[in-house]
mmCIF file of C-alpha atoms in Angstrom:
data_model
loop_
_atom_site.group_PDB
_atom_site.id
_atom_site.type_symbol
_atom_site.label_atom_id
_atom_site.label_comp_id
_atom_site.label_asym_id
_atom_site.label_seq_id
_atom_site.Cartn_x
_atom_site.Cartn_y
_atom_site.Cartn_z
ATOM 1 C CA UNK A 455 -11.996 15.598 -11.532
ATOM 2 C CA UNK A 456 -8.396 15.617 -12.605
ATOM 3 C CA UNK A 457 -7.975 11.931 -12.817
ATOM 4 C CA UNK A 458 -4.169 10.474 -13.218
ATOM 5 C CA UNK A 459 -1.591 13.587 -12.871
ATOM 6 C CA UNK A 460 2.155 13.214 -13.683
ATOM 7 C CA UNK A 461 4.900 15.332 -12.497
ATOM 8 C CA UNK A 462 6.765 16.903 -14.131
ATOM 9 C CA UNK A 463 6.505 16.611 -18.034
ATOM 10 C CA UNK A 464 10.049 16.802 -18.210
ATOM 11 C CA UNK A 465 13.400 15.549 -17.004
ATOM 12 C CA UNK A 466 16.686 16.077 -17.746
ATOM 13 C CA UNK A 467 19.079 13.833 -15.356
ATOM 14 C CA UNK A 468 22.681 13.329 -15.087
ATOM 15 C CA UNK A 469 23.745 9.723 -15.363
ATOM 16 C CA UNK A 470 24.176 8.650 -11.622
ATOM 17 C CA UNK A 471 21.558 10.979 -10.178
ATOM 18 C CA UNK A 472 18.273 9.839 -8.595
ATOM 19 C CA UNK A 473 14.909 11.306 -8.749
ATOM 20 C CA UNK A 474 11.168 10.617 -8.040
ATOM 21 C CA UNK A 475 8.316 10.612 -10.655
ATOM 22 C CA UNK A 476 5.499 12.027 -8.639
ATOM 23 C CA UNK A 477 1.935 9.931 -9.700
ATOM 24 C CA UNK A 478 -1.738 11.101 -8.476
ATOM 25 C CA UNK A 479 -5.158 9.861 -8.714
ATOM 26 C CA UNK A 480 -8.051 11.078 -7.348
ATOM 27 C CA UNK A 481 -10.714 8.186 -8.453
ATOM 28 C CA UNK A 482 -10.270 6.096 -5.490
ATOM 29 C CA UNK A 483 -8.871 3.188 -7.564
ATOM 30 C CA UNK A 484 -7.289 -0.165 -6.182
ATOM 31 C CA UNK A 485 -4.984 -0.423 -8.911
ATOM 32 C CA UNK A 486 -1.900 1.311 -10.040
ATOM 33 C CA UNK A 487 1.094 0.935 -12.129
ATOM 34 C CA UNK A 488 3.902 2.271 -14.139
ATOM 35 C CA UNK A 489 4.722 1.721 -17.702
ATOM 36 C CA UNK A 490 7.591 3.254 -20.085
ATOM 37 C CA UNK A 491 7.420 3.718 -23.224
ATOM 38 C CA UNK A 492 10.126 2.991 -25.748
ATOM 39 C CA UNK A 493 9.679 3.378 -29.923
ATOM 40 C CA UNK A 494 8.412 -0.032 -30.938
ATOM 41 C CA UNK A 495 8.567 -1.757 -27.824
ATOM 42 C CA UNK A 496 4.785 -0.307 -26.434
ATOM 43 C CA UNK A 497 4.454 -0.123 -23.161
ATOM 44 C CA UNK A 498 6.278 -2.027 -21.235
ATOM 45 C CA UNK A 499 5.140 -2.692 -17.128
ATOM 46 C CA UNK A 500 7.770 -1.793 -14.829
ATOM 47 C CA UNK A 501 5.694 -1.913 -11.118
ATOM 48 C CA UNK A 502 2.596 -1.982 -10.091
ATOM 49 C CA UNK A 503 0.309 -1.932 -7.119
ATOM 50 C CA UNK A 504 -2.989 -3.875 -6.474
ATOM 51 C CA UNK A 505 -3.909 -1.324 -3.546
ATOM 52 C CA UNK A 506 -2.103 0.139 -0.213
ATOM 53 C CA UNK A 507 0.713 -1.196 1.029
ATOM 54 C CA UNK A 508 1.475 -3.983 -1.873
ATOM 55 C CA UNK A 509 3.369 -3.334 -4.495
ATOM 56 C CA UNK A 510 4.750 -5.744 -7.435
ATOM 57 C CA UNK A 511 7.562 -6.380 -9.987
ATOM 58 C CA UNK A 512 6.428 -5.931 -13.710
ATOM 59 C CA UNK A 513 8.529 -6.527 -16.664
ATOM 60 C CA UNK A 514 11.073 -4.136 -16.682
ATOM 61 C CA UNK A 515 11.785 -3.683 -12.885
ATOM 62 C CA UNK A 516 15.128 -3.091 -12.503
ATOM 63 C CA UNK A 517 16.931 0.374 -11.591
ATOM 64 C CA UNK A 518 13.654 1.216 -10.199
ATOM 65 C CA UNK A 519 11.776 1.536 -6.820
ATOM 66 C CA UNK A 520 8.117 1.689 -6.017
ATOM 67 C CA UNK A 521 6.383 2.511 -3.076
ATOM 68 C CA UNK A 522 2.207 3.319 -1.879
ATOM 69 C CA UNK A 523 1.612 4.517 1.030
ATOM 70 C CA UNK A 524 -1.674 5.619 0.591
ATOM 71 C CA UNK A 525 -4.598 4.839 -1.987
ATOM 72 C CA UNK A 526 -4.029 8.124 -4.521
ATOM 73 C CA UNK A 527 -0.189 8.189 -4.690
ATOM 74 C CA UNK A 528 2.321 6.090 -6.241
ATOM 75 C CA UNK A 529 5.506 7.763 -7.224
ATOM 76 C CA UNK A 530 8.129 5.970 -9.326
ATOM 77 C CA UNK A 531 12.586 6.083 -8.229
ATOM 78 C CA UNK A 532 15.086 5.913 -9.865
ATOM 79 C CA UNK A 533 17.834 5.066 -8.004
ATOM 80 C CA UNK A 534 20.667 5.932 -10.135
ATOM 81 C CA UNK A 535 20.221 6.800 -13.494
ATOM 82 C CA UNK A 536 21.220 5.004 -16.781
ATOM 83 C CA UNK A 537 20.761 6.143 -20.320
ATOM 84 C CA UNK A 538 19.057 3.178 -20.962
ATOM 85 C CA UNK A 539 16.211 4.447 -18.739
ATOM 86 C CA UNK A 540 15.553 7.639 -21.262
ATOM 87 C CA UNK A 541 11.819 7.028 -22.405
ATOM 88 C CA UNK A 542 8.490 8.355 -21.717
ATOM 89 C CA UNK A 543 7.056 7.124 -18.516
ATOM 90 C CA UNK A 544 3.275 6.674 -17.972
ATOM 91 C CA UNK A 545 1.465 5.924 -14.715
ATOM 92 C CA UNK A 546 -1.964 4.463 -15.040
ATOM 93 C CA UNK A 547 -4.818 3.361 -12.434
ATOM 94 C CA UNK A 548 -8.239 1.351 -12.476
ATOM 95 C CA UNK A 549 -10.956 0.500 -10.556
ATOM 96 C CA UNK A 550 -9.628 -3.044 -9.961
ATOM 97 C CA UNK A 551 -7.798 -5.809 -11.713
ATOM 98 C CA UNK A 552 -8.259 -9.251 -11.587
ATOM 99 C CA UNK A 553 -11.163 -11.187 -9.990
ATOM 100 C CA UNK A 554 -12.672 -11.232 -13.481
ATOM 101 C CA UNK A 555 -13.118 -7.407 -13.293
ATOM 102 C CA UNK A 556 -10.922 -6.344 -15.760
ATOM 103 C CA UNK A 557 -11.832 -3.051 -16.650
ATOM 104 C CA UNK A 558 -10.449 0.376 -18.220
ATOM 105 C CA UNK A 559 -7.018 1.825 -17.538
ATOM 106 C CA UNK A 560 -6.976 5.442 -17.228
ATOM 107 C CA UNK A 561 -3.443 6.751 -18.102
ATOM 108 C CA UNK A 562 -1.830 10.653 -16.794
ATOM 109 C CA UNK A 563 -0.293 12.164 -19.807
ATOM 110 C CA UNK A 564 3.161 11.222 -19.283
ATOM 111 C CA UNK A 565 6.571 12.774 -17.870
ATOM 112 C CA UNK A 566 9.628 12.852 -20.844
ATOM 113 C CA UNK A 567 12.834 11.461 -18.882
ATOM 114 C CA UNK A 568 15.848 12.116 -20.667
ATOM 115 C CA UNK A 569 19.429 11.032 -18.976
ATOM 116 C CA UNK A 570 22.288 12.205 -20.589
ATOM 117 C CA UNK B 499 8.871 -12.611 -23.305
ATOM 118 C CA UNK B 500 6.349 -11.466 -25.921
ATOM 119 C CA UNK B 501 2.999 -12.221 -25.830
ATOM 120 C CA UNK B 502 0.965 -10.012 -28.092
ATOM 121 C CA UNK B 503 2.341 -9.447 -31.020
ATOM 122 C CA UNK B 504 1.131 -6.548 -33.137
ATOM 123 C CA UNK B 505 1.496 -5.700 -36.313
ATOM 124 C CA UNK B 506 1.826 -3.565 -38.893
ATOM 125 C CA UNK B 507 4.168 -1.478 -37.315
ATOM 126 C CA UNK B 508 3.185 1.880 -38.962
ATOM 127 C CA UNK B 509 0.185 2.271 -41.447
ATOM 128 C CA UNK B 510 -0.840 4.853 -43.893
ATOM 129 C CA UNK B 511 -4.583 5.133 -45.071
ATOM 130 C CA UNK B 512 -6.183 7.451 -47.483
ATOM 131 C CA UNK B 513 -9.106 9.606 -46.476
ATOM 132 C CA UNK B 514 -12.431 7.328 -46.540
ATOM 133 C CA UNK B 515 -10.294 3.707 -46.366
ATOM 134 C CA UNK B 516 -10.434 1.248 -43.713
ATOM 135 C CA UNK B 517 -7.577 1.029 -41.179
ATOM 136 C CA UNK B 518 -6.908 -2.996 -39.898
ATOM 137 C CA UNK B 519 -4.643 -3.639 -37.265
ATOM 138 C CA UNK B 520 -3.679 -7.223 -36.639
ATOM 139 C CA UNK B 521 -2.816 -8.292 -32.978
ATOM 140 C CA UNK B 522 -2.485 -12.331 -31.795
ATOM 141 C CA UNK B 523 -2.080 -13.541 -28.281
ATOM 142 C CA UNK B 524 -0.365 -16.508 -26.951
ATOM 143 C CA UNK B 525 -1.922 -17.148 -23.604
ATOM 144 C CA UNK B 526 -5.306 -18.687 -23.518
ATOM 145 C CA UNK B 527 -6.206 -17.290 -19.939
ATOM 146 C CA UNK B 528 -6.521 -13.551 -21.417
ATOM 147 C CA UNK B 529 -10.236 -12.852 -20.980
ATOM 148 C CA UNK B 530 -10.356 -8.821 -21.985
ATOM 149 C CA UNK B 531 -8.814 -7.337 -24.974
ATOM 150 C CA UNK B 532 -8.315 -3.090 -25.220
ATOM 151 C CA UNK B 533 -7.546 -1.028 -27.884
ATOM 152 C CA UNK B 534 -5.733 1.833 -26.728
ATOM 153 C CA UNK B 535 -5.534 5.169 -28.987
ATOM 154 C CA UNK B 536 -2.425 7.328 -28.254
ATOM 155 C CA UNK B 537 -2.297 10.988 -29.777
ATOM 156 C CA UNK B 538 1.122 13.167 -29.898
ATOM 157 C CA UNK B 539 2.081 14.171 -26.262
ATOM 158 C CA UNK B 540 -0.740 12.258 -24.491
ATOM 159 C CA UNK B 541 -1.063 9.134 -23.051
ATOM 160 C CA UNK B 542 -3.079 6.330 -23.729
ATOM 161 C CA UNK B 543 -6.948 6.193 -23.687
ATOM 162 C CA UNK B 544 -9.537 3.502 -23.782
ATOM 163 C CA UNK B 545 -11.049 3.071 -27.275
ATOM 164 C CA UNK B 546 -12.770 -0.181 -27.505
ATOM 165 C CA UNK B 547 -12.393 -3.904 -25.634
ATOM 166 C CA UNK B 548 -14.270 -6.875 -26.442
ATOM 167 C CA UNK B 549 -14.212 -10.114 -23.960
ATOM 168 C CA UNK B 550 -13.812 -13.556 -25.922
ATOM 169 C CA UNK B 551 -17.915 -14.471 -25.601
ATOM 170 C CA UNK B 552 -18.366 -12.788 -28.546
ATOM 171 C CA UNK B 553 -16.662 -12.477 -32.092
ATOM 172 C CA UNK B 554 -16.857 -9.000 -33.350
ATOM 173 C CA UNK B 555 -17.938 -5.962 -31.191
ATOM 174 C CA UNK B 556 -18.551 -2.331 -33.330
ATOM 175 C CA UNK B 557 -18.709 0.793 -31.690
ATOM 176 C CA UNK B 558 -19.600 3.256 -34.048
ATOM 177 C CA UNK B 559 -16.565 3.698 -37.015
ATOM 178 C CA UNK B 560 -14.627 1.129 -34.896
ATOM 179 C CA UNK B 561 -14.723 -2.747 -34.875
ATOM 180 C CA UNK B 562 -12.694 -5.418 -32.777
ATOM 181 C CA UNK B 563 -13.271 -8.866 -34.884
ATOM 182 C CA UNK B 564 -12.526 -11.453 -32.362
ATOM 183 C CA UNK B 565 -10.953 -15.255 -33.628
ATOM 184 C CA UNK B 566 -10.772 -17.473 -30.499
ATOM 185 C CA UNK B 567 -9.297 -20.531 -31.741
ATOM 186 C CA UNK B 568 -6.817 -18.395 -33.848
ATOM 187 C CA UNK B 569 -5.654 -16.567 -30.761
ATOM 188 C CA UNK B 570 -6.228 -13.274 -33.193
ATOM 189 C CA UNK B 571 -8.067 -9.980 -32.557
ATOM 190 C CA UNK B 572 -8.309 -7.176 -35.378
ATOM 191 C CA UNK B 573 -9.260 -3.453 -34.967
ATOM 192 C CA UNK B 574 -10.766 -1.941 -38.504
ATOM 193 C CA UNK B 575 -11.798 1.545 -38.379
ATOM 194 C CA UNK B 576 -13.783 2.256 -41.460
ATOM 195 C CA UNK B 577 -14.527 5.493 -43.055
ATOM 196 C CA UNK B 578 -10.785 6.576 -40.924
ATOM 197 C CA UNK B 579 -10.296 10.313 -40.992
ATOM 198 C CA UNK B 580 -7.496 12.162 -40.353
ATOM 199 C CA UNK B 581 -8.122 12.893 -36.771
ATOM 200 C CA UNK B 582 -7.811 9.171 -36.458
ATOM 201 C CA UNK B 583 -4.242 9.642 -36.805
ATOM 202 C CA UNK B 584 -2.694 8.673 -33.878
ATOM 203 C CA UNK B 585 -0.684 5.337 -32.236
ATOM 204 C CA UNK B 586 -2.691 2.311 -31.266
ATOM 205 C CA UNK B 587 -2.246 -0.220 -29.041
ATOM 206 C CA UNK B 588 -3.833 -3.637 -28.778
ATOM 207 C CA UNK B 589 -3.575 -5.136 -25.364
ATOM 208 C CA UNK B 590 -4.594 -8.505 -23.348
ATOM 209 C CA UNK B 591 -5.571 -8.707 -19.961
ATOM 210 C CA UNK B 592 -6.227 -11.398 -17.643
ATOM 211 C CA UNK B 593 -8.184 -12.023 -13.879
ATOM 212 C CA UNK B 594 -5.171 -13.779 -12.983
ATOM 213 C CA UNK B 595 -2.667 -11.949 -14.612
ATOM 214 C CA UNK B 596 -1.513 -8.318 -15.447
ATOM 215 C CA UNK B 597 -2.279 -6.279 -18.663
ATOM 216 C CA UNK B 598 0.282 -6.516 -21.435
ATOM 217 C CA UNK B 599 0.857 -4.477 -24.320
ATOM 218 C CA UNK B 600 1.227 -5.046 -28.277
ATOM 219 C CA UNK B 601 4.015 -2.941 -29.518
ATOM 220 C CA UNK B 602 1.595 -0.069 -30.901
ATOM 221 C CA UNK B 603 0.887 1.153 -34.800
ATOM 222 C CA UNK B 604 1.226 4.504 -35.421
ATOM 223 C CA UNK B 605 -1.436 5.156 -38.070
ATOM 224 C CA UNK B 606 -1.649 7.999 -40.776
ATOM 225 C CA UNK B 607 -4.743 9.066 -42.636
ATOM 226 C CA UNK B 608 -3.813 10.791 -45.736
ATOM 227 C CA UNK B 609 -6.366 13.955 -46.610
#
């Protein structure tokens, strides 16, 4: 059971160049989303999905794109990017959220997005 | 907008001390507070969550103390070793709502 897998650990982007963060889960859950993380700031939502075909603005949306096609993937694009979008990006996916079924979060281990 | 606030920022222990973390909520329709425990080059992982029915919830060397009408939930990990060194992250969560964040402590246990 592999759970939440990230691709790739790394990035090094040009300012102006696009890319895809590549998200997987294999639990079957509803829920999905994607934070970044920023020194003091914790983890900040940026879009998130409550199951196939619906996707949602978090906190931080802009300069980014979201899209799930199917149940197990939701990969994260950046459309042309910024310096200020350096940070560490996690996706994360749960059983279900909301309907007073709040329940754990299960985070991949992260991709390290650097844009120079 | 901000709305759990956590704090301290960073926090150093010695070997055998309690660790407290301090987090407070603004909006009364949370119904599920995480802690989240972060080590170096991972991400987050479910440590403990207590629901607002109850006041303090322990889990071995880990405690959530719960203060409803304060708005204020505490994790104290007693006896905190140093492979409790890591960054932690309160959260709030909602049925209506989505799942935010405190700003995370990155704690240090001293040998």
């Amino acid at each position: 059971n592999a759970g939440v897998t990230q691709t790739p650990k790394f990035q090094v982007l040009k300012t102006g160049q696009s890319m895809t963060l590549q998200c997987a889960q294999d639990m079957n859950h509803e829920y999905m989303s994607w934070y970044r993380q920023d020194p003091g700031m914790g983890l900040r939502l940026i879009h998130y999905s409550v199951g196939a075909g619906i996707t949602d603005q978090g906190e931080v949306p802009n300069g980014y794109n979201v899209s799930r096609s199917t149940t197990e993937d939701f990969p994260l694009r950046l459309l042309s990017a910024a310096p200020s979008q350096t940070s560490v990006y996690f996706c994360a996916s749960s059983p279900r959220q909301g309907l007073g079924m709040n329940t754990e979060a299960f985070f991949g281990q992260g991709t390290r997005l650097t844009v120079v | 907008q901000q709305q759990v606030k956590q704090s301290p920022q960073s926090l150093i222990v010695q070997k055998g001390g309690i660790s407290i973390i301090n987090c407070a909520y603004e909006n009364t329709a949370f119904d599920y507070f995480p802690w989240y425990q972060q080590f170096p080059g991972k991400g987050p992982a479910l440590l403990i969550a207590i629901r607002p029915d109850v006041s303090e919830k322990k889990e071995g060397r880990f405690t959530i103390s719960f203060n409803k009408s304060a708005k204020q939930f505490s994790l104290h990990i007693m006896d905190s070793q140093p492979g409790d060194s890591a960054t932690y992250f309160c959260a709030a969560d909602s049925s209506a709502s989505k799942i935010i964040f405190g700003s995370g402590t990155r704690l240090s246990i001293r040998p």
